[in-house]
Tab-separated table of C-alpha atoms in Angstrom:
chain	number	residue	atom	x	y	z
A	1	MET	CA	-134.382	121.927	3.991
A	2	SER	CA	-131.517	121.418	6.152
A	3	VAL	CA	-130.739	119.855	9.405
A	4	GLN	CA	-129.424	121.239	11.933
A	5	ASN	CA	-127.435	119.874	15.327
A	6	VAL	CA	-129.684	119.393	18.122
A	7	LYS	CA	-127.073	118.075	20.305
A	8	SER	CA	-127.912	120.849	23.091
A	9	ALA	CA	-131.866	119.512	22.576
A	10	SER	CA	-133.329	120.787	26.790
A	11	ILE	CA	-134.070	117.187	28.740
A	12	GLU	CA	-137.398	118.305	28.390
A	13	LEU	CA	-137.933	118.045	25.061
A	14	LYS	CA	-136.226	114.167	24.748
A	15	ALA	CA	-138.552	113.381	27.187
A	16	ALA	CA	-141.717	114.660	25.746
A	17	ILE	CA	-140.534	112.998	22.321
A	18	GLU	CA	-139.882	109.881	24.473
A	19	GLU	CA	-142.883	109.763	26.289
A	20	LEU	CA	-144.714	110.105	22.471
A	21	PHE	CA	-143.276	106.802	21.200
A	22	HIS	CA	-143.521	105.349	24.299
A	23	SER	CA	-147.452	106.028	24.380
A	24	TYR	CA	-147.912	105.013	20.744
A	25	ALA	CA	-146.783	101.776	21.476
A	26	ASP	CA	-148.550	101.328	24.742
A	27	CYS	CA	-151.841	102.656	22.287
A	28	ILE	CA	-151.889	99.866	19.722
A	29	ASP	CA	-150.398	97.546	23.105
A	30	ASN	CA	-153.433	97.805	24.186
A	31	ASP	CA	-155.394	97.865	21.555
A	32	GLU	CA	-157.094	101.445	21.738
A	33	LEU	CA	-156.312	101.819	18.001
A	34	GLU	CA	-159.503	104.421	17.346
A	35	GLN	CA	-156.574	106.755	19.422
A	36	TRP	CA	-153.686	105.724	16.938
A	37	PRO	CA	-154.597	108.590	14.243
A	38	GLU	CA	-154.009	111.265	17.188
A	39	PHE	CA	-150.637	110.824	17.280
A	40	PHE	CA	-150.345	112.195	14.054
A	41	THR	CA	-150.574	115.208	12.617
A	42	GLU	CA	-153.729	116.465	10.202
A	43	GLU	CA	-151.074	116.100	7.149
A	44	CYS	CA	-148.501	113.649	8.188
A	45	ILE	CA	-146.742	110.197	6.451
A	46	TYR	CA	-147.424	107.313	7.411
A	47	LYS	CA	-145.125	104.331	6.405
A	48	ILE	CA	-144.143	100.467	6.414
A	49	ILE	CA	-141.036	99.914	4.280
A	50	ALA	CA	-138.452	97.641	4.286
A	51	ARG	CA	-134.748	97.786	4.794
A	52	GLU	CA	-133.678	97.042	0.943
A	53	ASN	CA	-136.421	99.634	-0.143
A	54	TYR	CA	-135.688	102.524	1.997
A	55	ALA	CA	-131.639	102.517	1.533
A	56	ARG	CA	-132.669	102.554	-1.910
A	57	ASN	CA	-134.370	105.305	-1.736
A	58	LEU	CA	-137.002	102.756	-4.029
A	59	LEU	CA	-140.343	103.758	-3.017
A	60	VAL	CA	-142.294	100.349	-2.969
A	61	CYS	CA	-143.451	99.841	0.656
A	62	VAL	CA	-145.839	97.693	3.163
A	63	ILE	CA	-148.165	100.394	3.893
A	64	TYR	CA	-148.621	104.386	2.835
A	65	CYS	CA	-150.518	106.721	4.498
A	66	ASP	CA	-150.342	109.999	3.714
A	67	SER	CA	-152.335	111.858	6.012
A	68	LYS	CA	-154.739	111.338	9.537
A	69	GLY	CA	-158.063	110.529	8.023
A	70	MET	CA	-155.967	107.846	5.734
A	71	LEU	CA	-155.276	106.336	9.836
A	72	LYS	CA	-158.637	107.043	10.830
A	73	ASP	CA	-159.952	104.313	7.677
A	74	ARG	CA	-157.535	102.017	8.275
A	75	ILE	CA	-158.270	101.394	11.503
A	76	THR	CA	-161.902	101.541	10.746
A	77	ALA	CA	-161.341	98.475	8.360
A	78	HIS	CA	-159.045	97.128	10.773
A	79	ARG	CA	-162.306	97.158	13.014
A	80	HIS	CA	-165.245	96.066	10.413
A	81	ALA	CA	-163.693	94.945	6.934
A	82	ASN	CA	-160.275	93.244	7.548
A	83	ILE	CA	-160.848	89.024	8.540
A	84	TYR	CA	-157.479	87.902	10.608
A	85	GLU	CA	-156.422	85.622	13.138
A	86	ALA	CA	-156.321	87.388	16.812
A	87	HIS	CA	-153.724	88.831	18.004
A	88	THR	CA	-151.715	90.884	20.856
A	89	TYR	CA	-148.863	93.324	20.123
A	90	LYS	CA	-145.991	94.236	22.418
A	91	HIS	CA	-143.537	96.713	21.623
A	92	LEU	CA	-140.305	97.207	22.972
A	93	VAL	CA	-139.119	100.960	21.779
A	94	SER	CA	-134.942	101.603	22.788
A	95	GLY	CA	-132.301	104.129	21.477
A	96	VAL	CA	-134.937	106.869	21.297
A	97	ARG	CA	-132.488	109.444	20.281
A	98	ILE	CA	-133.442	113.198	18.158
A	99	VAL	CA	-130.531	113.172	15.748
A	100	GLY	CA	-131.845	116.171	13.950
A	101	GLN	CA	-134.166	119.369	12.956
A	102	GLU	CA	-135.392	120.078	9.677
A	103	GLY	CA	-137.985	123.603	9.969
A	104	ASP	CA	-140.247	122.728	12.469
A	105	ALA	CA	-139.901	119.038	13.094
A	106	TYR	CA	-137.161	116.805	15.240
A	107	LEU	CA	-135.819	114.818	13.778
A	108	VAL	CA	-136.174	111.353	15.573
A	109	ARG	CA	-134.516	107.242	15.916
A	110	ALA	CA	-135.568	104.570	17.326
A	111	ASN	CA	-135.227	100.201	17.092
A	112	TYR	CA	-138.048	98.501	18.072
A	113	ALA	CA	-138.737	95.126	18.069
A	114	VAL	CA	-142.779	93.656	18.029
A	115	PHE	CA	-143.865	90.892	19.519
A	116	GLN	CA	-147.128	89.108	18.183
A	117	THR	CA	-148.835	86.555	20.624
A	118	ARG	CA	-151.948	84.461	18.779
A	119	GLN	CA	-154.925	83.165	20.352
A	120	ASP	CA	-153.270	79.721	21.102
A	121	GLY	CA	-150.744	81.213	23.157
A	122	ILE	CA	-147.614	81.830	20.791
A	123	THR	CA	-145.908	84.487	21.297
A	124	GLU	CA	-143.371	85.063	18.267
A	125	VAL	CA	-140.938	88.186	17.015
A	126	TYR	CA	-143.201	89.590	14.356
A	127	ASN	CA	-140.679	92.376	13.179
A	128	VAL	CA	-138.086	94.089	14.271
A	129	GLY	CA	-136.800	97.522	12.718
A	130	LYS	CA	-136.246	101.274	13.600
A	131	TYR	CA	-138.390	103.834	13.226
A	132	VAL	CA	-136.978	107.314	11.374
A	133	ASP	CA	-139.914	109.968	12.272
A	134	LYS	CA	-140.553	113.632	12.250
A	135	VAL	CA	-141.879	115.015	15.518
A	136	VAL	CA	-143.439	118.588	16.004
A	137	PHE	CA	-145.448	120.446	18.085
A	138	VAL	CA	-148.798	121.204	18.466
A	139	ASP	CA	-150.424	123.423	20.882
A	140	GLY	CA	-147.869	122.261	23.066
A	141	GLU	CA	-148.019	118.105	22.595
A	142	ALA	CA	-145.658	116.562	20.343
A	143	LYS	CA	-146.661	114.484	16.867
A	144	PHE	CA	-145.661	112.592	14.635
A	145	LYS	CA	-145.685	114.428	11.473
A	146	GLU	CA	-143.884	111.517	9.723
A	147	LYS	CA	-143.625	108.116	11.608
A	148	ILE	CA	-141.615	105.268	8.404
A	149	ALA	CA	-141.767	101.915	10.079
A	150	VAL	CA	-138.426	100.363	8.227
A	151	TYR	CA	-138.490	96.968	9.432
A	152	ASP	CA	-135.624	94.774	9.038
A	153	THR	CA	-137.750	91.591	9.204
A	154	SER	CA	-137.189	89.888	6.472
A	155	MET	CA	-140.464	88.427	6.225
A	156	ILE	CA	-143.667	89.197	7.326
A	157	PRO	CA	-145.443	85.939	8.838
A	158	THR	CA	-149.362	87.047	8.884
A	159	LEU	CA	-151.375	89.550	7.710
A	160	LEU	CA	-150.145	93.207	8.384
A	161	VAL	CA	-153.270	94.852	10.112
A	162	THR	CA	-152.421	96.066	13.132
A	163	PRO	CA	-149.896	98.959	13.086
A	164	ILE	CA	-145.990	98.856	13.748
């Protein structure tokens, strides 16, 4: 499918997509994870992958989900099955840019940094990278059709249980 230039995207379109990114981060940071799958279309891709693997088009990634149902399962496991140290996240998302259009999907890039605070009160940079996403509008609402977190951080210091 060809990628079209979208330099003339409207202010309303850019604002709706930026709002999607910031609401997404706010949902995770406020531990409202049961709402997290609602940021995606029913058929979606959510992936967290190392920069090196992404650049070389390798399939190996840390997390791969290919439907909203898998995202819901992930949250159920997070709440009821996984054992991990309690923590909170704070996302910094910047540089949200529409870089193209592929059919009805807008190709969007953004940078992110995630800070993690554990119960001992220590805050550390947990993960840094970029989002490489496809955003569509469903009933007038922006949704992620594909969200790929390409991380630069060479090591993930603890179990990755909370979405990035």
